[in-house]
Short mmCIF file of C-alpha atoms in Angstrom, two decimals:
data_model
loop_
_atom_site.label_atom_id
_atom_site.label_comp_id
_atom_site.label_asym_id
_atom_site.label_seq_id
_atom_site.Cartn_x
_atom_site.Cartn_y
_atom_site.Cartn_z
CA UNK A 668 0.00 0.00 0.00
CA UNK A 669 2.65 2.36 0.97
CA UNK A 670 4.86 1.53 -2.47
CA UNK A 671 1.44 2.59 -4.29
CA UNK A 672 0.58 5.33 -2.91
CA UNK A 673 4.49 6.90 -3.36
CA UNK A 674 4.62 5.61 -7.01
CA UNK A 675 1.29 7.37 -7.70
CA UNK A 676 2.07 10.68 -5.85
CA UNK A 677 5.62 10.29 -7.84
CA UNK A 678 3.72 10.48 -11.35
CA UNK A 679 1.65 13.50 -9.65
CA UNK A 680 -1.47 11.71 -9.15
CA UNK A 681 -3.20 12.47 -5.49
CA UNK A 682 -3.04 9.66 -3.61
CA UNK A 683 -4.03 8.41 0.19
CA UNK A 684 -2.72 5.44 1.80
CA UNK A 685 -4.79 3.11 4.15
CA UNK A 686 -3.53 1.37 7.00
CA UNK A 687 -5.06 -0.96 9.67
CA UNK A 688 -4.51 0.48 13.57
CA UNK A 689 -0.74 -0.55 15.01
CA UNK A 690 0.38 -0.45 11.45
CA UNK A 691 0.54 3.50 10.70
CA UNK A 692 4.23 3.77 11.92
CA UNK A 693 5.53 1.02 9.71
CA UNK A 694 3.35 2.08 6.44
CA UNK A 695 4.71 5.90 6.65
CA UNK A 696 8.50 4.75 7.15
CA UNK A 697 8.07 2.50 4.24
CA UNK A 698 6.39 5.18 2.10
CA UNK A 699 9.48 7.12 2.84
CA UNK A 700 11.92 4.76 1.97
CA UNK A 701 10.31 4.94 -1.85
CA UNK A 702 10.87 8.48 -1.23
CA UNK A 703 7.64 10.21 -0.28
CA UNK A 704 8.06 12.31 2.88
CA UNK A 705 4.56 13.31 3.48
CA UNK A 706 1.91 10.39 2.51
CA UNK A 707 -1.45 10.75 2.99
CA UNK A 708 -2.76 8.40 5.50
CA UNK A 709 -6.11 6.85 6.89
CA UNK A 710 -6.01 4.56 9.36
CA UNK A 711 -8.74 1.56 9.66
CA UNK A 712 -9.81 0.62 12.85
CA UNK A 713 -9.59 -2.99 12.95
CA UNK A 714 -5.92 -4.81 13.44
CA UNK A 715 -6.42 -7.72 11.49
CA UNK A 716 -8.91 -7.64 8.47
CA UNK A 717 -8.43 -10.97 7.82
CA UNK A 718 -10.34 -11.60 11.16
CA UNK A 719 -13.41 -9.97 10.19
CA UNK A 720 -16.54 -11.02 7.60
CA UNK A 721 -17.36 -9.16 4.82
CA UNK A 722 -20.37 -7.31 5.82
CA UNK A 723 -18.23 -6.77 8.99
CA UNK A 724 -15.87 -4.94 6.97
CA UNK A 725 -18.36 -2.70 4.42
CA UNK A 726 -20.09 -1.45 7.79
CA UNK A 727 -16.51 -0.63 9.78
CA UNK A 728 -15.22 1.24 6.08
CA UNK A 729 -18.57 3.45 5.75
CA UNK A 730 -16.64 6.02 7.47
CA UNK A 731 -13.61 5.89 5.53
CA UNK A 732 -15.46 7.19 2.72
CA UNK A 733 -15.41 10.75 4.09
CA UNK A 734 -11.88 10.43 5.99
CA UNK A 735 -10.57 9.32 2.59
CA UNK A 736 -11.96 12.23 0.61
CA UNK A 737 -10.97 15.11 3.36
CA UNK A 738 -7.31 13.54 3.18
CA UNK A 739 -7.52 13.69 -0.97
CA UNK A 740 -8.69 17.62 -0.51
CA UNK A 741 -6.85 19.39 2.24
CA UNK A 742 -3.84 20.49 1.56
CA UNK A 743 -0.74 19.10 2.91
CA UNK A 744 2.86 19.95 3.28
CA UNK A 745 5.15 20.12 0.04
CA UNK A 746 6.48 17.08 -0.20
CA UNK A 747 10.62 16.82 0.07
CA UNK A 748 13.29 14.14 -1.13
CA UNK A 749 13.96 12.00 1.91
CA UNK A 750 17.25 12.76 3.81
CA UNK A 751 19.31 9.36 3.16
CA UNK A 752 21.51 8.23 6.17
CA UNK A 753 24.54 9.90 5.18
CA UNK A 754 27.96 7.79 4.75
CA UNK A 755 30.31 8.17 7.32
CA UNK A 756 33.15 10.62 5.14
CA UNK A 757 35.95 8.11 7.21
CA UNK A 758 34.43 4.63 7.47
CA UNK A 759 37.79 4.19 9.48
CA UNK A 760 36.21 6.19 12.34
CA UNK A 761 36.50 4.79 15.54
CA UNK A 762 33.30 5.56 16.85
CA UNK A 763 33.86 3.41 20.25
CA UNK A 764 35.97 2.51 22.65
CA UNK A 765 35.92 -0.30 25.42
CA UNK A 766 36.17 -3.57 26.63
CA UNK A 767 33.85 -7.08 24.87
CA UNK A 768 31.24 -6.02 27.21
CA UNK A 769 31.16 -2.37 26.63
CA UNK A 770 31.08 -2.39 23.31
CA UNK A 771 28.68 -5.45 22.84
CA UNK A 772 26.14 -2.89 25.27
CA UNK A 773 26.90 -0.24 23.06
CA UNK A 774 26.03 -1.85 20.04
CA UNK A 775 22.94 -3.84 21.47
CA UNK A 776 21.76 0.34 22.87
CA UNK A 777 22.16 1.23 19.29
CA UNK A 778 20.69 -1.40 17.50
CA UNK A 779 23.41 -2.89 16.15
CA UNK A 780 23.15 -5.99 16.59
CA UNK A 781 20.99 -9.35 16.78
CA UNK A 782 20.68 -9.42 20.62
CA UNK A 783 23.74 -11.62 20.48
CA UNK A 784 27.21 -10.86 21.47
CA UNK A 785 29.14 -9.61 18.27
CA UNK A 786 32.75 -9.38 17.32
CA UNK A 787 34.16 -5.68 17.56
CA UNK A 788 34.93 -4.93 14.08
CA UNK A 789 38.45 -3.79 14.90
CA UNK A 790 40.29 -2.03 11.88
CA UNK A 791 42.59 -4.81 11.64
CA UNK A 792 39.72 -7.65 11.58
CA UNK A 793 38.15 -5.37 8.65
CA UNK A 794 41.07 -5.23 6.86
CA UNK A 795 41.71 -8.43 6.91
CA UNK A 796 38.40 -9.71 5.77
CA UNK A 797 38.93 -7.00 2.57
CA UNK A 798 42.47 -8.65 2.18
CA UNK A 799 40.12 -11.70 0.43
CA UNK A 800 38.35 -9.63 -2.19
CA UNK A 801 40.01 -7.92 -5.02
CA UNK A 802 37.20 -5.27 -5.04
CA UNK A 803 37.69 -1.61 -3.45
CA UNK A 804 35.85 -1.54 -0.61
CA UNK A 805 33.52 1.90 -1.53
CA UNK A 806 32.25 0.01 -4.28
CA UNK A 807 28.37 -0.40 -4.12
CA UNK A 808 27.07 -3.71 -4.20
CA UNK A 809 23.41 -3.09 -4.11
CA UNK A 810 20.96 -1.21 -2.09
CA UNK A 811 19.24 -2.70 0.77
CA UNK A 812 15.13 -1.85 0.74
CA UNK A 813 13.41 -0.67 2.92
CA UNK A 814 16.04 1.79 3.66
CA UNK A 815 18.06 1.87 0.21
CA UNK A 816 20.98 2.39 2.12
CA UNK A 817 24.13 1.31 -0.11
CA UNK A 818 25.67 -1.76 0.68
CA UNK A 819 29.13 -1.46 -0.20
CA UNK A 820 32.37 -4.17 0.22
CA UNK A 821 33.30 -1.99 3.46
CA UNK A 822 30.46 -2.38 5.35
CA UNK A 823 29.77 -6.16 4.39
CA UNK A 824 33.38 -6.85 5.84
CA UNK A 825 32.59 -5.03 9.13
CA UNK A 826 28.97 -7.05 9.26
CA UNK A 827 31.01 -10.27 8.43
CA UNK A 828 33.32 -9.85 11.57
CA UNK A 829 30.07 -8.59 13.92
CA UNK A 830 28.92 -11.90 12.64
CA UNK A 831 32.19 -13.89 13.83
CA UNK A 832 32.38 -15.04 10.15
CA UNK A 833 36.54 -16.00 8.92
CA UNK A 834 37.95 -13.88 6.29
CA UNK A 835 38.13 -16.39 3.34
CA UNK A 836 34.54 -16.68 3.40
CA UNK A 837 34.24 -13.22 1.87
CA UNK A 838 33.78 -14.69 -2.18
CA UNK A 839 30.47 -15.96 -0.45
CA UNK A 840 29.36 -12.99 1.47
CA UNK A 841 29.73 -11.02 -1.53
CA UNK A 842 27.29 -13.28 -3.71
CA UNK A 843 25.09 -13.33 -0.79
CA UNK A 844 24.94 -9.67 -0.78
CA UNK A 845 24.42 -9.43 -4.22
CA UNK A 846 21.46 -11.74 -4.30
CA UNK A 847 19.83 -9.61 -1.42
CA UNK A 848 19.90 -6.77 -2.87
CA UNK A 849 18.28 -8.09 -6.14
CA UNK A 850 15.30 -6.87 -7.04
CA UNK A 851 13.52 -10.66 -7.81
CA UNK A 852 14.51 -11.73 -4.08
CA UNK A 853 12.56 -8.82 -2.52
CA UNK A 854 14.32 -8.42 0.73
CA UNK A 855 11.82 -5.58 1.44
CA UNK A 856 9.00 -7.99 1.72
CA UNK A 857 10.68 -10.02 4.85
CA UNK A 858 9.69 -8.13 7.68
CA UNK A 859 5.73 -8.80 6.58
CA UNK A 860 3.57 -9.63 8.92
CA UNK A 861 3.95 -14.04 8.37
CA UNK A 862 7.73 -12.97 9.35
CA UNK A 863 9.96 -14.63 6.21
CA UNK A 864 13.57 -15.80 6.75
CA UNK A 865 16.14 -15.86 4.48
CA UNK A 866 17.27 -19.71 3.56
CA UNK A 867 20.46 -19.58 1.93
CA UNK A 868 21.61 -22.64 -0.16
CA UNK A 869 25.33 -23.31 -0.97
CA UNK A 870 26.34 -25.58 -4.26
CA UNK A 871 29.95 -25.77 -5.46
CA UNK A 872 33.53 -26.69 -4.35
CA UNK A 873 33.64 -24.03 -2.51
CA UNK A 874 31.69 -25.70 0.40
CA UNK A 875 33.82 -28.23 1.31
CA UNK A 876 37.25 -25.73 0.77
CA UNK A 877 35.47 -23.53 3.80
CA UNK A 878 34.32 -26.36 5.68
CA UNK A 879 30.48 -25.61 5.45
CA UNK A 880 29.11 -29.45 7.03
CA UNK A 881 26.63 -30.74 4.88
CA UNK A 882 25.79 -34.10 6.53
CA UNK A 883 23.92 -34.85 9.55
CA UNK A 884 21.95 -31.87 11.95
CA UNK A 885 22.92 -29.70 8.70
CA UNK A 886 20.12 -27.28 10.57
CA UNK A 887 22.06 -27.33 13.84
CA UNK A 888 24.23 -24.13 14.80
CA UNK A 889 27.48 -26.24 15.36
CA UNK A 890 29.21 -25.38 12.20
CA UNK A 891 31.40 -21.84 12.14
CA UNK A 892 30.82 -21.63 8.22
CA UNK A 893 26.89 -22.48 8.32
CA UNK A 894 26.13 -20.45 11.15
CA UNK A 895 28.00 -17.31 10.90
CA UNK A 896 27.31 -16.66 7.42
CA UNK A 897 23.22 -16.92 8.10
CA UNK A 898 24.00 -14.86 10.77
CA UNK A 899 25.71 -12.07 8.44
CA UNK A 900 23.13 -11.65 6.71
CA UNK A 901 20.19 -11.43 9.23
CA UNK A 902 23.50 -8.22 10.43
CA UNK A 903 23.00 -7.15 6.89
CA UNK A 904 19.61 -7.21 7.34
CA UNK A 905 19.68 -4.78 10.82
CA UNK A 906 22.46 -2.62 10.16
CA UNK A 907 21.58 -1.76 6.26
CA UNK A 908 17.82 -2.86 5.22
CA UNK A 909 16.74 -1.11 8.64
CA UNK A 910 14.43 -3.91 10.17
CA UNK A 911 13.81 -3.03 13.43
CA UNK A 912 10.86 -4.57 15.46
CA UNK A 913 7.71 -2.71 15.62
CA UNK A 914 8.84 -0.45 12.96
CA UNK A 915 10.27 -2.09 9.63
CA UNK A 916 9.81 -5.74 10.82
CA UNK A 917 5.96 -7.16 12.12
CA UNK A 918 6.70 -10.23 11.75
CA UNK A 919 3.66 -11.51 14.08
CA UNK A 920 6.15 -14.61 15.27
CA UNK A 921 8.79 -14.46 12.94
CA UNK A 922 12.40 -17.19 13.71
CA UNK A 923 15.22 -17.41 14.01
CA UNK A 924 17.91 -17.52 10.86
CA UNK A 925 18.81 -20.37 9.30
CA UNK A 926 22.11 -21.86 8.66
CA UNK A 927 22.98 -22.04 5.50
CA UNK A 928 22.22 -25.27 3.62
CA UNK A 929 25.16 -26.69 1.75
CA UNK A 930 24.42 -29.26 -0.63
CA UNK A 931 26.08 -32.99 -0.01
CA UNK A 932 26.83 -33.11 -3.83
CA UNK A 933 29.42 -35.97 -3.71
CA UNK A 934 26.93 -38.05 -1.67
CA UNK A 935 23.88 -37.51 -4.54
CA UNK A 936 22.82 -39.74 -7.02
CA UNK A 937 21.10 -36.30 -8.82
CA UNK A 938 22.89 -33.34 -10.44
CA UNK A 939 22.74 -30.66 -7.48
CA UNK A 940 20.56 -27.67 -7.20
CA UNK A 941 22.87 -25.50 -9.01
CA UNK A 942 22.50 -27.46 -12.27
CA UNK A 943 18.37 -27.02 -11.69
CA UNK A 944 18.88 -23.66 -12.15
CA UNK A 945 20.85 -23.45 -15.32
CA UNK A 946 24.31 -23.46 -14.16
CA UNK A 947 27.38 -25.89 -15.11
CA UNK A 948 28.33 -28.40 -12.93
CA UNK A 949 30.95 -27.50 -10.65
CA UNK A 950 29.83 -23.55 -10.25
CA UNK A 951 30.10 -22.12 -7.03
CA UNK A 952 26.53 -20.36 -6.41
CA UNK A 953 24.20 -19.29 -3.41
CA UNK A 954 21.04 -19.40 -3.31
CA UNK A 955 18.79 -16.86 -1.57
CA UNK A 956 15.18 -16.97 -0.70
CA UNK A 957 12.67 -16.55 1.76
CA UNK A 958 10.98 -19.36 3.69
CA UNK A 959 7.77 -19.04 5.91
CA UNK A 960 9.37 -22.30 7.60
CA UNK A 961 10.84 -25.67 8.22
CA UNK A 962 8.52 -28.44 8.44
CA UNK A 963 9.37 -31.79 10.86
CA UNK A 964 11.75 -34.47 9.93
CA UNK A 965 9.48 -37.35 9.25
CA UNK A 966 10.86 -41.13 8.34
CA UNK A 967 9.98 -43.36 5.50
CA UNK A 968 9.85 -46.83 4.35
CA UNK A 969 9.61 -49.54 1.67
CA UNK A 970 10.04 -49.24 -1.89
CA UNK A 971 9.99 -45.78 -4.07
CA UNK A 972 6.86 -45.00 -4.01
CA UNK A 973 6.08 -45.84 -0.34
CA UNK A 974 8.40 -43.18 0.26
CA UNK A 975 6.77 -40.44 -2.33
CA UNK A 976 3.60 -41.33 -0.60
CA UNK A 977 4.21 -40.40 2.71
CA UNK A 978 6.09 -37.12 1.19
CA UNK A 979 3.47 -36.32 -0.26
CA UNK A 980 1.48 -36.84 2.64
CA UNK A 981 3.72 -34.34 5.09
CA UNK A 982 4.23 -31.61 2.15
CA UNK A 983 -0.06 -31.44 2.23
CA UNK A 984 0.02 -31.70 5.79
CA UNK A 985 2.69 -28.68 6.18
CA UNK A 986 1.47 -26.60 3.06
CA UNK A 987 -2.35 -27.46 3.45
CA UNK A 988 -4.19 -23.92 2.35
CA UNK A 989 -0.92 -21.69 3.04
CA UNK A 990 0.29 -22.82 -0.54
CA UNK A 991 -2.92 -21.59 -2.25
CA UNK A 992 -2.60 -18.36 -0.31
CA UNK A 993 0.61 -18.05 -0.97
CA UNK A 994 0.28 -18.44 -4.44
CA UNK A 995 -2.62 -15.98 -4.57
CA UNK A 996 -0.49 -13.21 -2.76
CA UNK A 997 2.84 -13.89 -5.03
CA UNK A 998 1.41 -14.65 -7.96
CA UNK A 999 2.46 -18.21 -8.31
CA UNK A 1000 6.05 -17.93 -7.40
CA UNK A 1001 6.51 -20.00 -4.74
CA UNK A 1002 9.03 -23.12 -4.63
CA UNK A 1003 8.49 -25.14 -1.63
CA UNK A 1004 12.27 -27.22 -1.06
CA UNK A 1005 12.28 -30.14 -0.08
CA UNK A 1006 15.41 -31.73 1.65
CA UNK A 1007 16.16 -35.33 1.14
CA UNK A 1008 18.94 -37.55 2.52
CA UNK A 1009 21.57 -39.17 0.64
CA UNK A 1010 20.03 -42.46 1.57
CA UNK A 1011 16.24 -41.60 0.95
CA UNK A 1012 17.29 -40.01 -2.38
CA UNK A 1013 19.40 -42.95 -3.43
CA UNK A 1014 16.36 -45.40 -2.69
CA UNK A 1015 14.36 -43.28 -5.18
CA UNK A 1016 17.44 -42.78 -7.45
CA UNK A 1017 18.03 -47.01 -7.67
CA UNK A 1018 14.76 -47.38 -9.31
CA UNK A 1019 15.14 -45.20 -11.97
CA UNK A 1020 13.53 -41.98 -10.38
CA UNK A 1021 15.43 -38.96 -11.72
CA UNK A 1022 14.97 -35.74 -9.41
CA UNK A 1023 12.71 -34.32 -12.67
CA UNK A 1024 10.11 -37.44 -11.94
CA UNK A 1025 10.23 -36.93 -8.22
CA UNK A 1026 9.18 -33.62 -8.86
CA UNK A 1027 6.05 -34.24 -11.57
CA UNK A 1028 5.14 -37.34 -8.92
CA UNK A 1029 4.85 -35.10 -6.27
#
C-alpha cells in the first residue's frame, strides 16, 4: 500500500494510503523509503482484516469514505526528497571505545546488533576480511530496501566480523549480498507480517574448501561456516535494510535464521541444485530466498513409491491452504524445497527416479 501510494504521488497523481490500527508507523516509514516524505494516510480501525466477515468490513469502512476524501482535498505539506543516512566521510572512524562487554552494550543500545554478542569490528579484523576480495571496498554492491541504504564491500566486511564469520569466506558474502539486494529476491518484503527468513543454499567446491558441514543436523548451529554466514546476513539485514521490530519488521512470530544449507553433492545420485537452475556443474553459487518455515523431519519406508507417498502426505500436511494463499499473494512464485537424505534419495534414485520425476510425482 505504501509503495502505491508513493509511485502514484511520484507520477503527480493524489493519492491516500490506508492502514489498519498498530500499522501507521511502519506504512509511513516504508512510504518514505520509496521516497515520499509526506503520505497521505487513513487509518482503519480494525488490526487484522483478515479476522473480520465481509459485511463486517463494508459497515466498519462506511466512514472511511469521508476520511478518505478530506485527506484527498486538504492540503498538505510540500512534499521533500527523503534525507538518506549519510555515509560516514571516514568509514575508518573509531566511533567506540571499550572492553567485549562495553562495546557489545553499546552496540545492542544502538541497534546494532541481533541481541547476540558480536565481534568488535576492529580495523585490523576489517582489513583483513577485505584482504580476500580484489574489489575496493567503496564500491556499491546493491541497495538494501526498505532503507536503500548502499551496501558497499566496506560495510559487508565489518557485518562479516560482527557476525564472527573468517575472512576467506568473503567470495560468499559477496554473492550473498548481491542476491539480497536483487530486485527478484525482494528483501523488502521479509519483515511482513507471516515474518519470512532468508534460507540460503550453498552448491559448489567451494563448500567443502570452507568447511560448510553438509551431513547430519545440517540445521544445527554447530558449524562456524553455516552459522555465521546466516548470521551475516540477518547483520546485513539490521544494520543496512533497517528492520527493526515494531517499525520495519511485524513479523507476528517471525524465527530465528537459518544456517545455510550446503548441498552434499558428492553423496547424490542427482545433479545438485545448481544445475536445476541453469548453471554448469561444478559452479560455485548461493542461493537466496525466503521461507515461511521448516517443516518436521518425518521417516519413510519400503520401496519408491512408499516413500513419495508419505512425502506427499507431510508436504499437504505442512502446506495445506498456506500454498494456495501463498500463491494468490505472489502470484504463483513459490518453490516449496524439499530436503532429502543421501540415503532416501538414493532409494528413489536405484529405481530409476530422476529428481525431474520426483518432482512431476509429487
Amino acid at each position: 500500500m505504501s509503495r502505491a501510494t508513493a509511485w502514484l504521488e511520484a507520477e503527480g497523481i493524489p493519492a491516500v494510503g490506508v492502514a489498519c490500527r498498530g500499522f501507521t508507523a511502519p506504512a509511513r516509514l516504508v512510504a518514505k523509503a520509496e521516497g515520499l516524505a509526506n503520505m497521505r494516510l487513513v487509518e482503519y480501525p480494525p488490526p487484522n482484516i483478515g479476522a473480520l466477515r465481509w459485511e463486517q468490513i463494508a459497515e466498519s469502512s462506511e466512514p472511511l469514505v469521508e476520511q478518505l476524501v478530506a485527506a484527498l482535498t486538504q492540503s498538505v505539506a510540500p512534499d521533500v526528497p527523503v534525507a538518506r543516512t549519510a555515509s560516514r566521510s571516514n568509514p575508518r572512524e573509531i566511533v567506540f571505545k571499550g572492553d567485549l562487554r562495553e562495546v557489545n552494550d553499546f552496540f545492542r543500545a544502538k541497534v546494532w546488533s541481533d541481541g547476540l554478542p558480536v565481534m568488535p569490528p576492529t580495523l585490523a579484523d576489517v582489513e583483513e576480511m577485505l584482504a580476500h576480495t580484489d574489489r575496493r571496498p567503496e564500491e556499491v554492491i546493491g541497495l538494501l530496501r526498505p532503507t536503500k541504504l548502499p551496501a558497499t564491500v566496506w560495510k559487508v566486511a565489518v557485518n562479516a566480523v560482527m557476525a564472527g564469520c573468517r575472512p576467506e569466506y568473503m567470495p560468499v558474502l559477496l554473492a550473498l549480498t548481491e542476491a539480497a539486494a536483487d530486485p527478484k529476491f525482494g528483501i523488502e518484503h521479509v519483515g511482513t507480517t507471516a515474518g519470512l527468513t532468508p534460507l540460503i543454499i550453498l552448491n559448489g567446491p567451494i563448500a567443502k574448501e570452507l568447511g560448510f558441514h553438509a551431513g547430519q543436523g545440517v540445521l544445527r548451529p554447530q558449524h562456524q561456516a553455516n552459522i555465521t554466514v546466516s548470521r551475516f546476513l540477518r547483520l546485513l539485514m539490521v544494520n543496512i535494510a533497517g528492520y527493526r521490530l515494531g517499525e520495519t519488521d511485524m513479523a507476528t512470530f517471525g524465527r530465528n535464521y537459518y544456517p545455510v544449507i550446503a548441498e552434499a553433492e558428492e553423496d547424490s545420485p542427482w545433479p545438485p541444485l545448481s544445475v536445476d537452475r541453469g548453471f554448469a556443474a561444478g559452479t560455485n553459487l548461493v542461493t537466496l530466498q525466503s521461507a515461511d518455515t521448516t517443516g518436521h523431519s518425518f521417516l519413510t519406508e519400503g520401496p519408491a513409491e512408499s516413500h513419495l507417498r508419505v512425502i506427499a502426505r507431510e508436504m499437504v500436511r505442512e502446506l495445506g491452504g498456506n500454498l494456495l494463499v501463498a500463491m494468490e499473494h505472489f502470484g504463483g512464485r513459490v518453490s516449496p524445497v524439499l530436503g532429502l537424505t543421501p540415503l532416501v534419495a538414493g532409494i528413489l534414485a536405484k529405481e530409476g527416479l530422476s529428481k525431474a520425476d520426483v518432482k512431476r510425482w509429487l
